[in-house]
PDB file of C-alpha atoms in Angstrom:
ATOM      1  CA  MET A  85      81.966 128.322 161.583  1.00 62.00           C
ATOM      2  CA  MET A  86      78.904 126.178 161.520  1.00 91.00           C
ATOM      3  CA  TRP A  87      75.923 124.998 159.554  1.00 94.00           C
ATOM      4  CA  LYS A  88      72.519 126.608 160.070  1.00 95.00           C
ATOM      5  CA  LYS A  89      69.190 125.370 158.758  1.00 96.00           C
ATOM      6  CA  LEU A  90      67.604 127.600 156.150  1.00 96.00           C
ATOM      7  CA  THR A  91      64.305 127.263 158.022  1.00 96.00           C
ATOM      8  CA  GLU A  92      65.942 129.036 161.013  1.00 95.00           C
ATOM      9  CA  TYR A  93      66.817 132.228 159.102  1.00 92.00           C
ATOM     10  CA  PRO A  94      64.449 135.223 159.290  1.00 93.00           C
ATOM     11  CA  ASN A  95      61.746 134.754 156.635  1.00 93.00           C
ATOM     12  CA  GLU A  96      63.620 131.591 155.549  1.00 93.00           C
ATOM     13  CA  LYS A  97      66.025 133.741 153.502  1.00 93.00           C
ATOM     14  CA  VAL A  98      69.780 134.393 153.437  1.00 91.00           C
ATOM     15  CA  ILE A  99      70.191 137.991 152.284  1.00 88.00           C
ATOM     16  CA  ASP A 100      73.410 139.873 151.520  1.00 83.00           C
ATOM     17  CA  LYS A 101      74.157 141.805 154.730  1.00 74.00           C
ATOM     18  CA  GLU A 102      76.142 144.579 153.083  1.00 76.00           C
ATOM     19  CA  PHE A 103      73.691 145.636 150.393  1.00 70.00           C
ATOM     20  CA  ASN A 104      70.530 143.924 151.683  1.00 66.00           C
ATOM     21  CA  LYS A 105      69.456 143.194 148.128  1.00 81.00           C
ATOM     22  CA  ILE A 106      70.792 139.853 146.945  1.00 87.00           C
ATOM     23  CA  ILE A 107      68.809 136.885 148.222  1.00 90.00           C
ATOM     24  CA  TYR A 108      71.315 134.029 148.169  1.00 92.00           C
ATOM     25  CA  TRP A 109      69.076 131.309 149.585  1.00 94.00           C
ATOM     26  CA  GLU A 110      65.369 131.104 150.289  1.00 95.00           C
ATOM     27  CA  ILE A 111      62.430 128.763 150.549  1.00 96.00           C
ATOM     28  CA  GLN A 112      59.863 129.698 147.942  1.00 95.00           C
ATOM     29  CA  ASP A 113      56.669 127.748 147.192  1.00 94.00           C
ATOM     30  CA  GLY A 114      58.030 124.706 149.027  1.00 94.00           C
ATOM     31  CA  LYS A 115      61.329 124.663 147.096  1.00 96.00           C
ATOM     32  CA  ILE A 116      64.925 125.632 147.910  1.00 96.00           C
ATOM     33  CA  VAL A 117      65.991 128.536 145.697  1.00 95.00           C
ATOM     34  CA  HIS A 118      69.485 129.961 145.171  1.00 95.00           C
ATOM     35  CA  GLN A 119      69.470 133.353 143.440  1.00 92.00           C
ATOM     36  CA  LYS A 120      66.189 132.630 141.635  1.00 92.00           C
ATOM     37  CA  ARG A 121      67.199 129.097 140.567  1.00 94.00           C
ATOM     38  CA  ILE A 122      65.398 126.110 142.081  1.00 95.00           C
ATOM     39  CA  LEU A 123      67.323 123.180 143.564  1.00 94.00           C
ATOM     40  CA  ARG A 124      64.778 120.508 142.681  1.00 91.00           C
ATOM     41  CA  SER A 125      66.339 117.617 144.596  1.00 90.00           C
ATOM     42  CA  ALA A 126      67.131 119.525 147.817  1.00 96.00           C
ATOM     43  CA  ASP A 127      65.457 118.416 151.048  1.00 96.00           C
ATOM     44  CA  ILE A 128      63.894 121.448 152.782  1.00 95.00           C
ATOM     45  CA  GLU A 129      63.784 119.977 156.289  1.00 96.00           C
ATOM     46  CA  THR A 130      67.523 119.209 156.429  1.00 97.00           C
ATOM     47  CA  PHE A 131      68.848 121.976 154.149  1.00 97.00           C
ATOM     48  CA  GLU A 132      71.645 123.951 155.857  1.00 97.00           C
ATOM     49  CA  ILE A 133      73.832 126.879 154.833  1.00 96.00           C
ATOM     50  CA  TYR A 134      77.481 127.073 155.856  1.00 94.00           C
ATOM     51  CA  GLN A 135      77.815 130.304 157.869  1.00 88.00           C
ATOM     52  CA  SER A 136      81.070 132.096 157.125  1.00 84.00           C
ATOM     53  CA  SER A 137      82.375 135.464 156.029  1.00 78.00           C
ATOM     54  CA  ASP A 138      84.242 133.555 153.278  1.00 76.00           C
ATOM     55  CA  THR A 139      81.226 132.083 151.492  1.00 82.00           C
ATOM     56  CA  VAL A 140      77.469 132.109 151.097  1.00 84.00           C
ATOM     57  CA  PHE A 141      77.474 129.499 148.344  1.00 91.00           C
ATOM     58  CA  ILE A 142      78.022 126.230 150.255  1.00 94.00           C
ATOM     59  CA  ALA A 143      75.008 124.300 151.538  1.00 96.00           C
ATOM     60  CA  ARG A 144      74.006 120.732 152.339  1.00 97.00           C
ATOM     61  CA  ASP A 145      71.031 118.561 153.061  1.00 97.00           C
ATOM     62  CA  LYS A 146      70.812 115.001 154.406  1.00 97.00           C
ATOM     63  CA  ASN A 147      72.094 113.594 151.107  1.00 96.00           C
ATOM     64  CA  ASN A 148      74.288 116.099 149.276  1.00 96.00           C
ATOM     65  CA  ILE A 149      76.606 119.092 149.262  1.00 97.00           C
ATOM     66  CA  TYR A 150      75.671 122.057 147.056  1.00 96.00           C
ATOM     67  CA  HIS A 151      77.653 124.942 145.654  1.00 94.00           C
ATOM     68  CA  ALA A 152      75.137 127.594 144.646  1.00 92.00           C
ATOM     69  CA  TRP A 153      72.608 125.764 142.453  1.00 90.00           C
ATOM     70  CA  SER A 154      74.918 122.843 141.643  1.00 93.00           C
ATOM     71  CA  LYS A 155      74.585 119.528 143.444  1.00 94.00           C
ATOM     72  CA  LEU A 156      78.096 118.159 144.019  1.00 94.00           C
ATOM     73  CA  SER A 157      77.472 114.436 143.714  1.00 92.00           C
ATOM     74  CA  LYS A 158      81.190 113.520 143.810  1.00 93.00           C
ATOM     75  CA  VAL A 159      81.754 115.224 147.185  1.00 95.00           C
ATOM     76  CA  ASP A 160      81.450 112.947 150.218  1.00 96.00           C
ATOM     77  CA  ARG A 161      78.779 114.727 152.242  1.00 96.00           C
ATOM     78  CA  ASP A 162      79.603 113.198 155.638  1.00 96.00           C
ATOM     79  CA  SER A 163      83.325 114.001 155.623  1.00 96.00           C
ATOM     80  CA  PHE A 164      83.139 117.423 153.901  1.00 96.00           C
ATOM     81  CA  VAL A 165      84.753 120.162 156.039  1.00 94.00           C
ATOM     82  CA  ALA A 166      85.920 123.764 155.666  1.00 94.00           C
ATOM     83  CA  LEU A 167      89.651 124.390 156.112  1.00 93.00           C
ATOM     84  CA  GLY A 168      89.734 128.175 155.608  1.00 91.00           C
ATOM     85  CA  ASN A 169      90.929 130.485 152.823  1.00 92.00           C
ATOM     86  CA  GLY A 170      88.377 128.939 150.453  1.00 93.00           C
ATOM     87  CA  TYR A 171      89.787 125.427 150.893  1.00 95.00           C
ATOM     88  CA  TRP A 172      87.572 122.433 151.678  1.00 95.00           C
ATOM     89  CA  LYS A 173      88.141 118.703 151.810  1.00 94.00           C
ATOM     90  CA  ASP A 174      86.345 115.426 152.141  1.00 94.00           C
ATOM     91  CA  LYS A 175      87.844 112.004 152.876  1.00 93.00           C
ATOM     92  CA  ASN A 176      89.097 111.694 149.299  1.00 91.00           C
ATOM     93  CA  VAL A 177      90.242 115.035 147.895  1.00 91.00           C
ATOM     94  CA  ALA A 178      90.611 118.743 148.629  1.00 93.00           C
ATOM     95  CA  TYR A 179      88.876 121.608 146.862  1.00 95.00           C
ATOM     96  CA  ILE A 180      89.187 125.340 146.326  1.00 94.00           C
ATOM     97  CA  GLU A 181      86.085 127.487 146.185  1.00 94.00           C
ATOM     98  CA  ASN A 182      85.666 130.481 143.968  1.00 85.00           C
ATOM     99  CA  GLU A 183      82.488 132.396 143.317  1.00 77.00           C
ATOM    100  CA  THR A 184      81.362 130.176 140.469  1.00 80.00           C
ATOM    101  CA  SER A 185      82.488 126.700 141.509  1.00 90.00           C
ATOM    102  CA  LEU A 186      84.072 124.321 143.956  1.00 93.00           C
ATOM    103  CA  THR A 187      87.041 122.838 142.092  1.00 92.00           C
ATOM    104  CA  GLN A 188      88.994 119.713 142.970  1.00 92.00           C
ATOM    105  CA  LEU A 189      92.692 120.428 143.449  1.00 90.00           C
ATOM    106  CA  LYS A 190      95.240 118.743 141.235  1.00 80.00           C
ATOM    107  CA  GLY A 191      96.602 115.311 142.184  1.00 67.00           C
ATOM    108  CA  LEU A 192      96.615 115.454 145.927  1.00 65.00           C
ATOM    109  CA  ASP A 193      96.197 113.301 148.959  1.00 71.00           C
ATOM    110  CA  ALA A 194      93.451 114.823 151.123  1.00 78.00           C
ATOM    111  CA  GLN A 195      94.848 113.177 154.240  1.00 81.00           C
ATOM    112  CA  ASP A 196      98.093 115.153 153.942  1.00 86.00           C
ATOM    113  CA  PHE A 197      96.482 118.437 152.889  1.00 92.00           C
ATOM    114  CA  CYS A 198      97.393 121.410 155.105  1.00 94.00           C
ATOM    115  CA  VAL A 199      96.208 125.030 154.907  1.00 95.00           C
ATOM    116  CA  LEU A 200      98.826 127.504 156.176  1.00 96.00           C
ATOM    117  CA  GLY A 201      96.827 130.722 155.727  1.00 94.00           C
ATOM    118  CA  ASN A 202      96.909 133.751 153.406  1.00 94.00           C
ATOM    119  CA  GLY A 203      95.905 131.437 150.540  1.00 95.00           C
ATOM    120  CA  PHE A 204      98.866 129.064 150.941  1.00 97.00           C
ATOM    121  CA  ALA A 205      98.370 125.315 151.325  1.00 96.00           C
ATOM    122  CA  TYR A 206     100.245 122.125 150.503  1.00 94.00           C
ATOM    123  CA  ASP A 207     100.043 118.360 150.307  1.00 92.00           C
ATOM    124  CA  LYS A 208     102.770 115.790 149.718  1.00 90.00           C
ATOM    125  CA  ASN A 209     102.836 116.548 145.975  1.00 90.00           C
ATOM    126  CA  PHE A 210     102.157 120.261 145.473  1.00 93.00           C
ATOM    127  CA  ALA A 211     102.094 123.689 147.081  1.00 95.00           C
ATOM    128  CA  TYR A 212      99.109 125.927 146.308  1.00 95.00           C
ATOM    129  CA  TYR A 213      98.221 129.590 146.380  1.00 96.00           C
ATOM    130  CA  PHE A 214      94.433 129.966 146.426  1.00 94.00           C
ATOM    131  CA  GLY A 215      94.192 126.659 144.576  1.00 93.00           C
ATOM    132  CA  ARG A 216      96.811 127.381 141.902  1.00 93.00           C
ATOM    133  CA  VAL A 217      99.819 125.059 141.938  1.00 94.00           C
ATOM    134  CA  ILE A 218     103.033 126.902 142.811  1.00 96.00           C
ATOM    135  CA  LYS A 219     105.179 125.324 140.102  1.00 94.00           C
ATOM    136  CA  SER A 220     108.471 126.609 141.515  1.00 94.00           C
ATOM    137  CA  CYS A 221     107.909 124.849 144.842  1.00 96.00           C
ATOM    138  CA  SER A 222     109.842 121.593 144.603  1.00 92.00           C
ATOM    139  CA  ASP A 223     109.565 120.711 148.308  1.00 94.00           C
ATOM    140  CA  PRO A 224     105.924 121.441 149.249  1.00 95.00           C
ATOM    141  CA  GLN A 225     106.003 119.797 152.666  1.00 93.00           C
ATOM    142  CA  THR A 226     108.567 122.371 153.825  1.00 96.00           C
ATOM    143  CA  LEU A 227     106.379 125.327 152.820  1.00 97.00           C
ATOM    144  CA  THR A 228     105.861 127.807 155.679  1.00 96.00           C
ATOM    145  CA  LEU A 229     104.428 131.300 155.986  1.00 96.00           C
ATOM    146  CA  VAL A 230     106.985 134.042 156.514  1.00 93.00           C
ATOM    147  CA  ASN A 231     104.503 136.252 158.343  1.00 86.00           C
ATOM    148  CA  ALA A 232     100.858 135.646 159.179  1.00 80.00           C
ATOM    149  CA  ASP A 233      99.936 139.130 157.920  1.00 79.00           C
ATOM    150  CA  ASP A 234     101.640 139.028 154.524  1.00 86.00           C
ATOM    151  CA  TYR A 235     101.697 137.048 151.278  1.00 93.00           C
ATOM    152  CA  PHE A 236     105.187 135.586 151.505  1.00 96.00           C
ATOM    153  CA  ALA A 237     106.034 131.929 152.071  1.00 97.00           C
ATOM    154  CA  MET A 238     109.157 129.824 151.662  1.00 96.00           C
ATOM    155  CA  ASP A 239     110.154 126.223 151.190  1.00 96.00           C
ATOM    156  CA  SER A 240     113.584 124.632 151.574  1.00 95.00           C
ATOM    157  CA  GLU A 241     114.824 126.280 148.366  1.00 94.00           C
ATOM    158  CA  ASN A 242     112.775 129.361 147.428  1.00 96.00           C
ATOM    159  CA  ILE A 243     110.916 132.400 148.712  1.00 96.00           C
ATOM    160  CA  PHE A 244     107.473 133.071 147.234  1.00 96.00           C
ATOM    161  CA  TYR A 245     105.230 136.094 146.988  1.00 96.00           C
ATOM    162  CA  GLU A 246     101.757 134.755 146.315  1.00 95.00           C
ATOM    163  CA  SER A 247     102.405 132.081 143.651  1.00 94.00           C
ATOM    164  CA  GLY A 248     105.547 133.680 142.188  1.00 95.00           C
ATOM    165  CA  VAL A 249     109.145 133.000 143.185  1.00 95.00           C
ATOM    166  CA  LEU A 250     111.618 135.733 144.152  1.00 95.00           C
ATOM    167  CA  LYS A 251     114.257 134.788 141.569  1.00 93.00           C
ATOM    168  CA  GLY A 252     117.795 135.071 142.827  1.00 91.00           C
ATOM    169  CA  ALA A 253     116.827 135.826 146.435  1.00 93.00           C
ATOM    170  CA  ASP A 254     119.407 134.683 148.989  1.00 93.00           C
ATOM    171  CA  LYS A 255     117.464 132.819 151.692  1.00 93.00           C
ATOM    172  CA  GLU A 256     120.198 133.302 154.285  1.00 94.00           C
ATOM    173  CA  THR A 257     120.119 137.113 154.148  1.00 95.00           C
ATOM    174  CA  TRP A 258     116.541 137.719 152.945  1.00 95.00           C
ATOM    175  CA  LYS A 259     114.212 139.638 155.225  1.00 94.00           C
ATOM    176  CA  LEU A 260     110.731 141.081 154.997  1.00 93.00           C
ATOM    177  CA  LEU A 261     110.512 144.885 155.070  1.00 92.00           C
ATOM    178  CA  GLY A 262     106.721 145.253 154.856  1.00 89.00           C
ATOM    179  CA  ASN A 263     104.065 146.435 152.385  1.00 90.00           C
ATOM    180  CA  GLY A 264     105.252 143.920 149.768  1.00 90.00           C
ATOM    181  CA  PHE A 265     108.929 144.946 150.052  1.00 93.00           C
ATOM    182  CA  SER A 266     111.784 142.654 151.049  1.00 94.00           C
ATOM    183  CA  ARG A 267     115.532 142.518 150.602  1.00 93.00           C
ATOM    184  CA  ASP A 268     118.587 140.327 150.751  1.00 94.00           C
ATOM    185  CA  LYS A 269     122.295 141.215 150.750  1.00 92.00           C
ATOM    186  CA  LYS A 270     122.271 142.169 147.073  1.00 90.00           C
ATOM    187  CA  SER A 271     118.710 143.125 146.062  1.00 91.00           C
ATOM    188  CA  VAL A 272     115.512 144.888 147.018  1.00 93.00           C
ATOM    189  CA  PHE A 273     112.265 143.226 145.945  1.00 93.00           C
ATOM    190  CA  PHE A 274     108.747 144.506 145.569  1.00 94.00           C
ATOM    191  CA  ALA A 275     106.512 141.448 145.400  1.00 92.00           C
ATOM    192  CA  ILE A 276     108.527 139.254 142.972  1.00 91.00           C
ATOM    193  CA  LYS A 277     110.171 142.127 141.080  1.00 89.00           C
ATOM    194  CA  ASN A 278     113.923 142.308 141.712  1.00 87.00           C
ATOM    195  CA  TYR A 279     115.327 145.846 141.848  1.00 82.00           C
ATOM    196  CA  HIS A 280     118.966 144.741 141.981  1.00 74.00           C
ATOM    197  CA  GLU A 281     120.053 147.650 139.812  1.00 55.00           C
ATOM    198  CA  LEU A 282     118.899 150.142 142.469  1.00 54.00           C
ATOM    199  CA  ILE A 283     121.395 148.996 145.092  1.00 50.00           C
TER     200      ILE A 283
END
């Protein structure tokens, strides 16, 4: 994805494509406006929107990064990059974006931060699922996706569905069945629910 100047959009507006009603960004009376709120310190000539199907809330000018109408003064503007799945980083830390904010992730080293996909990411200290720490992951640097089209991942000790662990799953015999189902030699799982009694 890339950055595009707000002045290059039709009528200097970024409008919701699906409903064609919400005006996310616009230039109005010589000011940058996000959903009817003015960004007073934004520079019109250099103001750019990050173009992505993931977000319409990230923007920048020659001095700052913005999330919606908030200027993010702690974010390093020159090193700020998108990583995918709502994850971003600058030279110092990594962030997760949700609709209302860009939040710094807990205790990480941005240099070692890696996004796997499907919401999973890790650094040398933690594994994450859409920004939430996966507490059961004791070996985050071994975290891998099971399948690029599903929400399962594993580390050296556990199998995870989203941020939850499949308790009691045998890694040696575990296999993905599809549609949230998996099994090992003794159990069938749906997401993290163990249906051992059904076998």
